[in-house]
mmCIF file of C-alpha atoms in Angstrom:
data_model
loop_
_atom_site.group_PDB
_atom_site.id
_atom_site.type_symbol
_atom_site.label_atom_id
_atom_site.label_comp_id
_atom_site.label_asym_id
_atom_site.label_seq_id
_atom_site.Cartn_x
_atom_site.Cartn_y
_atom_site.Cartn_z
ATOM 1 C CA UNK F 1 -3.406 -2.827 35.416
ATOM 2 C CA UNK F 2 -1.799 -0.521 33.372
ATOM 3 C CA UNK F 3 1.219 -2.960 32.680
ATOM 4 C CA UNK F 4 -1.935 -5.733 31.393
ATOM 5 C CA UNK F 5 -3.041 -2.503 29.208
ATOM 6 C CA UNK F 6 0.437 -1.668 27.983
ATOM 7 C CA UNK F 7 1.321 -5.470 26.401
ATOM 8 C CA UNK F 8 -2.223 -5.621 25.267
ATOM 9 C CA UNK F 9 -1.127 -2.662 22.985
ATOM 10 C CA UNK F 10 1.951 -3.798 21.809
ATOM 11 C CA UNK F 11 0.471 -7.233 20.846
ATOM 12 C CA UNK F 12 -2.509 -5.648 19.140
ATOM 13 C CA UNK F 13 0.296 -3.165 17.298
ATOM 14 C CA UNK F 14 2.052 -6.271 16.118
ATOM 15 C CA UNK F 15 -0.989 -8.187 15.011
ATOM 16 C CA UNK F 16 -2.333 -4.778 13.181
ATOM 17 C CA UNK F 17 1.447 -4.521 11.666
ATOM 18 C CA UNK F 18 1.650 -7.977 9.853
ATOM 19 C CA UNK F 19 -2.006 -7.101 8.109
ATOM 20 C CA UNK F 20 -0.329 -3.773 7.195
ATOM 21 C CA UNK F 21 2.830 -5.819 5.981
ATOM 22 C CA UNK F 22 0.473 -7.930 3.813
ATOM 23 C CA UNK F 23 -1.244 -5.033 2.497
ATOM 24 C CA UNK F 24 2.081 -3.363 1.622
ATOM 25 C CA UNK F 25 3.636 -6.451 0.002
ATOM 26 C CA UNK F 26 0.757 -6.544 -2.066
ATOM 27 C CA UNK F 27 0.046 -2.850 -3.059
ATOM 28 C CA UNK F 28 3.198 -0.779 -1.942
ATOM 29 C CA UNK F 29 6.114 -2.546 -3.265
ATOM 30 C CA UNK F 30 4.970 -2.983 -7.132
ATOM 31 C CA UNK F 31 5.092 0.518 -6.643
ATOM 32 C CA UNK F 32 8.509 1.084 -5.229
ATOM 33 C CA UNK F 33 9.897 -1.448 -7.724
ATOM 34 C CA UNK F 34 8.309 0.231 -10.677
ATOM 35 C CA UNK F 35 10.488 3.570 -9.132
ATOM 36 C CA UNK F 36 13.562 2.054 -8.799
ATOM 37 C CA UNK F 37 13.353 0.591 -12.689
ATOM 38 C CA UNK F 38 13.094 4.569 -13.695
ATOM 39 C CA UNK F 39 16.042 5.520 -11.140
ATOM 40 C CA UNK F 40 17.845 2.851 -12.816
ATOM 41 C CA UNK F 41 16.990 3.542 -16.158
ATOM 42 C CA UNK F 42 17.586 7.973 -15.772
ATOM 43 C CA UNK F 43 20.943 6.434 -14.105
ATOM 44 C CA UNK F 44 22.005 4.336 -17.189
ATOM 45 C CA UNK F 45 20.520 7.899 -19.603
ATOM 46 C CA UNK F 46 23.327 9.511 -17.995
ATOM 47 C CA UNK F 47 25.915 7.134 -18.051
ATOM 48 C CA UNK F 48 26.146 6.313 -14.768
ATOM 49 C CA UNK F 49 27.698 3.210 -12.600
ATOM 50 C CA UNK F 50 24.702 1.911 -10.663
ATOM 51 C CA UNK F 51 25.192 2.179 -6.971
ATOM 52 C CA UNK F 52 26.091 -0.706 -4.954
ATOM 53 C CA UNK F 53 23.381 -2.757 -3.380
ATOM 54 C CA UNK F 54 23.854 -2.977 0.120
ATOM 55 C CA UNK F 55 21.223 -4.913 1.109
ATOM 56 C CA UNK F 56 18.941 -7.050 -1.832
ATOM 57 C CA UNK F 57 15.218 -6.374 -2.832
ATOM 58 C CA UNK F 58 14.714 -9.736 -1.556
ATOM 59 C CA UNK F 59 15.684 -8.864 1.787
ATOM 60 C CA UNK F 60 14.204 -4.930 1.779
ATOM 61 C CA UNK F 61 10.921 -6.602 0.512
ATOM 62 C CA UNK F 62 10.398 -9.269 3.099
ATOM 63 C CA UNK F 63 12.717 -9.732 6.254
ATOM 64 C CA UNK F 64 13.358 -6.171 6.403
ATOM 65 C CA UNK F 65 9.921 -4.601 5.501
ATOM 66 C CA UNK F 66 8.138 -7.312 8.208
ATOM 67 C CA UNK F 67 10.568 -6.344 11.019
ATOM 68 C CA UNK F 68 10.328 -2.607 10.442
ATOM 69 C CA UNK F 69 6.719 -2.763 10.181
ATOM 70 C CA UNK F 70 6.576 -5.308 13.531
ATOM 71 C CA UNK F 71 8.636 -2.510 15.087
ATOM 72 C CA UNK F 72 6.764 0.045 14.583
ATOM 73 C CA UNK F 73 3.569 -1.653 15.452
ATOM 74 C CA UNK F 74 4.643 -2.132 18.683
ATOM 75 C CA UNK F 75 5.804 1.064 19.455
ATOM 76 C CA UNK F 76 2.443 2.823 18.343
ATOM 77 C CA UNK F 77 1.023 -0.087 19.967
ATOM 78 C CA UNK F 78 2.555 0.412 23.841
ATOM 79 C CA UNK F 79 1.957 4.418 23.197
ATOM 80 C CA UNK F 80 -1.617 4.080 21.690
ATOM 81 C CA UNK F 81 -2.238 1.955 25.110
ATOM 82 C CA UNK F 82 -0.801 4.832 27.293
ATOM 83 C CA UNK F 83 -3.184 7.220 26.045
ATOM 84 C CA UNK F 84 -6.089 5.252 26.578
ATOM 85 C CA UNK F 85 -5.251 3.995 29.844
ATOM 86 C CA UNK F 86 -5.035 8.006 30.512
ATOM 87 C CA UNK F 87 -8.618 8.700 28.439
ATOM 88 C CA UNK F 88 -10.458 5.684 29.966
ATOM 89 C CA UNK F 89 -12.693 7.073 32.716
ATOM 90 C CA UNK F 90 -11.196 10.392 32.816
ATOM 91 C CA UNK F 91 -11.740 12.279 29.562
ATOM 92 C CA UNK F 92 -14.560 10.061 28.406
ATOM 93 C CA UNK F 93 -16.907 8.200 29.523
ATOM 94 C CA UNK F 94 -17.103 4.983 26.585
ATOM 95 C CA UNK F 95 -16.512 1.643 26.688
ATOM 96 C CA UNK F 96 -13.751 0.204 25.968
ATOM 97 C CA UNK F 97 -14.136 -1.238 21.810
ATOM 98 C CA UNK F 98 -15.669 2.258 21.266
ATOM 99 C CA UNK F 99 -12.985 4.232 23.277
ATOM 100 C CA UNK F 100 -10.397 2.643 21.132
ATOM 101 C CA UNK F 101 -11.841 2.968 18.070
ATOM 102 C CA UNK F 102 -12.617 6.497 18.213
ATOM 103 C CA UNK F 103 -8.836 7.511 19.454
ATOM 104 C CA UNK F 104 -7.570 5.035 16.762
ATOM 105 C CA UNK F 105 -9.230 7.446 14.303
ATOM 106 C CA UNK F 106 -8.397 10.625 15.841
ATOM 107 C CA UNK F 107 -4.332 9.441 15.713
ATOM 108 C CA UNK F 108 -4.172 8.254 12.137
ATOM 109 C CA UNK F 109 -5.810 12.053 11.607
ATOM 110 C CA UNK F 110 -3.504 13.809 13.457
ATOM 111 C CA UNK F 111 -0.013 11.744 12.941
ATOM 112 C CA UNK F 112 -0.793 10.409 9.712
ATOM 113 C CA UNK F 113 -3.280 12.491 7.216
ATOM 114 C CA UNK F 114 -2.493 15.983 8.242
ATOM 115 C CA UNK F 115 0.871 15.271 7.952
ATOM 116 C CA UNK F 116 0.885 13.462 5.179
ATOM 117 C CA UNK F 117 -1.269 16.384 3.436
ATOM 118 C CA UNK F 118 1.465 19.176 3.743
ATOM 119 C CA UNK F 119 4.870 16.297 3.198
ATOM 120 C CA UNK F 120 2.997 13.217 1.659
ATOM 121 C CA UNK F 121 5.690 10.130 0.630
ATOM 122 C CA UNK F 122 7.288 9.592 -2.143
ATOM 123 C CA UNK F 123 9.036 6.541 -3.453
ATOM 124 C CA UNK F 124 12.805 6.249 -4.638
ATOM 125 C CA UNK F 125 14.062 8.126 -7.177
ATOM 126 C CA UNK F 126 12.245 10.934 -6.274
ATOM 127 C CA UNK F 127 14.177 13.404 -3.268
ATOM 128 C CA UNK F 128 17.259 14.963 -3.696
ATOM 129 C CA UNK F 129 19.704 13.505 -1.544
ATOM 130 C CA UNK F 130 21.328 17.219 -0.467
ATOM 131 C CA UNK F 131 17.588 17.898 1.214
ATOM 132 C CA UNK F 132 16.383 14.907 3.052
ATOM 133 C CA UNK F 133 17.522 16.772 6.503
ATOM 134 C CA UNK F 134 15.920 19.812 5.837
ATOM 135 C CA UNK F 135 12.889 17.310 4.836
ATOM 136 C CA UNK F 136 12.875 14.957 7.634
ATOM 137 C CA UNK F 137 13.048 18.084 10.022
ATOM 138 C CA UNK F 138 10.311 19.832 8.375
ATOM 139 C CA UNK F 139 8.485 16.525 8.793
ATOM 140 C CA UNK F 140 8.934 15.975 12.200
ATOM 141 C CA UNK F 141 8.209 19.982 13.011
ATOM 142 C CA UNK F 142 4.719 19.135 10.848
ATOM 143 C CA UNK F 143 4.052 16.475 12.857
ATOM 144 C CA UNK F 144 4.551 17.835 16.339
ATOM 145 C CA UNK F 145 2.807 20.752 15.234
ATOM 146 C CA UNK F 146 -0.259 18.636 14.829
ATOM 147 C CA UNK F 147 -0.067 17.211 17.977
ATOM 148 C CA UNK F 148 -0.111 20.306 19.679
ATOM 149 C CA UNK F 149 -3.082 21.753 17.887
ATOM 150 C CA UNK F 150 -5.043 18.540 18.933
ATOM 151 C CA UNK F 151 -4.167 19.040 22.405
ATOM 152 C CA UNK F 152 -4.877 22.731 21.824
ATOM 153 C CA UNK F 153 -8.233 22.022 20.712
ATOM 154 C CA UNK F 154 -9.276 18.945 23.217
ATOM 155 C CA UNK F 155 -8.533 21.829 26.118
ATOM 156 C CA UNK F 156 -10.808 24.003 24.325
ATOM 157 C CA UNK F 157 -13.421 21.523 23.805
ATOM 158 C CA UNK F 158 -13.606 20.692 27.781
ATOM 159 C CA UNK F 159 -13.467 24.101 29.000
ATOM 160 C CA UNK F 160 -16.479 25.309 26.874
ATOM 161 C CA UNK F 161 -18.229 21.650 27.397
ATOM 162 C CA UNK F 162 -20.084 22.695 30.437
ATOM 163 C CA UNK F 163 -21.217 26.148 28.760
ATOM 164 C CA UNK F 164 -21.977 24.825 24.854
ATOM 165 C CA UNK F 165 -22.440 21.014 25.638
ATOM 166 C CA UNK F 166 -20.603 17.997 25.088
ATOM 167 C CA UNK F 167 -21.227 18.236 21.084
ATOM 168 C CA UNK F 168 -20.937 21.616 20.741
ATOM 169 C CA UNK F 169 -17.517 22.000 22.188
ATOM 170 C CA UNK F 170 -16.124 18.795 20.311
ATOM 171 C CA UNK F 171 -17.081 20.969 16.876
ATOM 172 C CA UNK F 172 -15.425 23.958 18.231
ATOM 173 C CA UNK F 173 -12.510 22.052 19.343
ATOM 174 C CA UNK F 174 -12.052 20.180 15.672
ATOM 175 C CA UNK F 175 -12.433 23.613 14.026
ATOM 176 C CA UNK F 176 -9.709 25.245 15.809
ATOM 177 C CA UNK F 177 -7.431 22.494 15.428
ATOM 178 C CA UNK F 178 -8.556 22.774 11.546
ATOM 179 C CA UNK F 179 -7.036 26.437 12.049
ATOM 180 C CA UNK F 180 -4.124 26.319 13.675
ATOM 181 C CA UNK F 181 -2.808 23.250 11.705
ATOM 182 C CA UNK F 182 -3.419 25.395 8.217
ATOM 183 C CA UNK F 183 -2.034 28.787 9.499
ATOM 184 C CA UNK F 184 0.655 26.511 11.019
ATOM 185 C CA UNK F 185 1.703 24.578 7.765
ATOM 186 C CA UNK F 186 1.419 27.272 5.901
ATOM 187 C CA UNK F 187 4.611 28.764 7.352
ATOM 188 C CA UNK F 188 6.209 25.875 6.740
ATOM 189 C CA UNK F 189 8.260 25.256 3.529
ATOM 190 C CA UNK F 190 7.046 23.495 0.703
ATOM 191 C CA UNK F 191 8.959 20.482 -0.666
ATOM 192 C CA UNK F 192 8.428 19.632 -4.533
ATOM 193 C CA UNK F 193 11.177 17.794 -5.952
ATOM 194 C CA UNK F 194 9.299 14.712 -8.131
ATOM 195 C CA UNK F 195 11.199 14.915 -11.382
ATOM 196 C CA UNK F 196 9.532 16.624 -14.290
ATOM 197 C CA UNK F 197 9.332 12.914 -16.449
ATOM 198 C CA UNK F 198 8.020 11.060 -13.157
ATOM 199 C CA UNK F 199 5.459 8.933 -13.912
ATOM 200 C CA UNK F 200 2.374 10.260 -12.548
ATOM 201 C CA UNK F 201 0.273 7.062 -12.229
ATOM 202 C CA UNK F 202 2.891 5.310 -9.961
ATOM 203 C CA UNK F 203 3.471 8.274 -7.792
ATOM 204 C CA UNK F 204 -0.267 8.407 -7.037
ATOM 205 C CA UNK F 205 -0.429 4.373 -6.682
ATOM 206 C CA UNK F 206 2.477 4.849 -4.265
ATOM 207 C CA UNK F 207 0.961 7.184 -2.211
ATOM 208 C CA UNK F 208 -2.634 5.601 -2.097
ATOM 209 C CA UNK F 209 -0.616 2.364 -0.795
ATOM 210 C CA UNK F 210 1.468 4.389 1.950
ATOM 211 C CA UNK F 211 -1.690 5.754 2.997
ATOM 212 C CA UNK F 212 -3.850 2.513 2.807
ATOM 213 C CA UNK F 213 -0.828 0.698 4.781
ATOM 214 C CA UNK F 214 -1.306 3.417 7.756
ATOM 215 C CA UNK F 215 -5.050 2.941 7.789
ATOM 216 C CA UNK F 216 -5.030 -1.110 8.066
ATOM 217 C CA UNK F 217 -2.574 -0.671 10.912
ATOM 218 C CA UNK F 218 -5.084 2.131 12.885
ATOM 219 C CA UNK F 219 -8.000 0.534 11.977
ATOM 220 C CA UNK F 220 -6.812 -3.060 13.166
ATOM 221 C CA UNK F 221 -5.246 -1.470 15.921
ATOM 222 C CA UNK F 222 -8.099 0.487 17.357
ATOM 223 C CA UNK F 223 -10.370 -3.149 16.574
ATOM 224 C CA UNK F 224 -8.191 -5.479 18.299
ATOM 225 C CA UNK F 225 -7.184 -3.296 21.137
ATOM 226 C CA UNK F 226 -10.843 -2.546 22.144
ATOM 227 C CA UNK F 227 -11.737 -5.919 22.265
ATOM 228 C CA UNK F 228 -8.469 -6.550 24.521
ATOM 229 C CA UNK F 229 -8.813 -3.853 26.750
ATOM 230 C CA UNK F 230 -12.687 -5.000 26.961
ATOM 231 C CA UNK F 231 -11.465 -8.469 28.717
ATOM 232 C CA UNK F 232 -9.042 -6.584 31.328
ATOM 233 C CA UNK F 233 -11.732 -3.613 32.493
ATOM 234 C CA UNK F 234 -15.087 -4.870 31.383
ATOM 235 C CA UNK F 235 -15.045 -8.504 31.694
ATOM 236 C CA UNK F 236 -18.727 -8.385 32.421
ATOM 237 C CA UNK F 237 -19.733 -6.716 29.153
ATOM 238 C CA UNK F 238 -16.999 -9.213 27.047
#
């Protein structure tokens, strides 16, 4: 069984990955070209040798955009499937479609928004090059942080569910999360580097698309893996 509901993630992470390569062909990389005309254009202000291409725009925009994005469709995919192979029946008591949306929601939330609120993404030309450990680790440390304050709170919310009620305890158990994840990133350091002459408009256009990308792939992950895992332990209601 849980093998059936592990490929039945990673398909539904792959199918939810192309719709989020479509959306960022359309939307994102406009964006990331528009940046790399200003790197190149600060580059040739200060009279300096453009850096070699390693690898074309052709190829970053489609072969290797479509089989990072497959990649990592799957691998949310296979883990999105663990956890609700370990929610199903135990933690909750919804179907299937429902089951998956919900926890579809509740991950883009905690691995993607919160995350994204305190280090959102930036496109090229914008970083400096000396930082991006010290970024990616702050990142990462944002990120697990998250995911510990969710667990934090869903332990709360079911030891107070018998004494406040089921809806009660889910409020308490968002609000504390709420809590911990701003006193958290709080102590965290803050990363501002966008260059003073940036333009604005495609900054905020490249961030809308990084975010809109991560919400096709949730929301067409939670869809498609409902209806999947529906077939496997409800056939009756599918």
């Amino acid at each position: 069984m849980m093998g059936r509901l592990l490929s039945r993630g990673m398909l539904a992470g792959v199918f939810a990955a192309l719709l989020a390569f479509v959306f960022a062909r359309v939307f994102g990389e406009p964006q990331v070209n528009l940046a790399i005309a200003y790197e190149a254009a600060q580059a040739a202000l200060a009279n300096e040798p453009p850096e070699p291409e390693l690898i074309s725009r052709g190829v970053q925009a489609g072969w290797g955009l479509l089989t990072a994005t497959v990649l990592y469709g799957a691998a949310y995919g296979g883990v999105f499937a663990i956890v609700f192979s370990c929610v199903y029946g135990r933690f909750s008591r919804l179907c299937a479609r429902p089951l998956a949306l919900w926890l579809a929601v509740i991950c883009c939330v905690v691995a993607v928004v919160v995350p994204g609120l305190k280090y959102p993404p930036n496109p090229p030309a914008v970083g400096d090059p000396e930082t991006i450990g010290v970024r990616t680790a702050a990142y990462f440390i944002m990120l697990g942080l998250s995911f510990c304050s969710a667990m934090i709170g869903v332990v709360i919310a079911r030891h107070f569910a018998p004494r406040l009620g089921h809806w009660n305890a889910n409020v308490l158990g968002v609000l504390l999360y709420g809590v911990l994840i701003a006193g958290l990133s709080a102590m965290l350091p803050d990363v501002s580097e966008v260059p003073a002459d940036f333009p604005a408009q495609v900054l905020w256009h490249f961030r809308e698309s990084a975010l809109g990308m991560q919400l096709v792939l949730w929301a067409a992950l939670g869809l498609v893996y409902g209806a999947l895992a529906e077939r496997v332990l409800e056939p009756a209601r599918a």
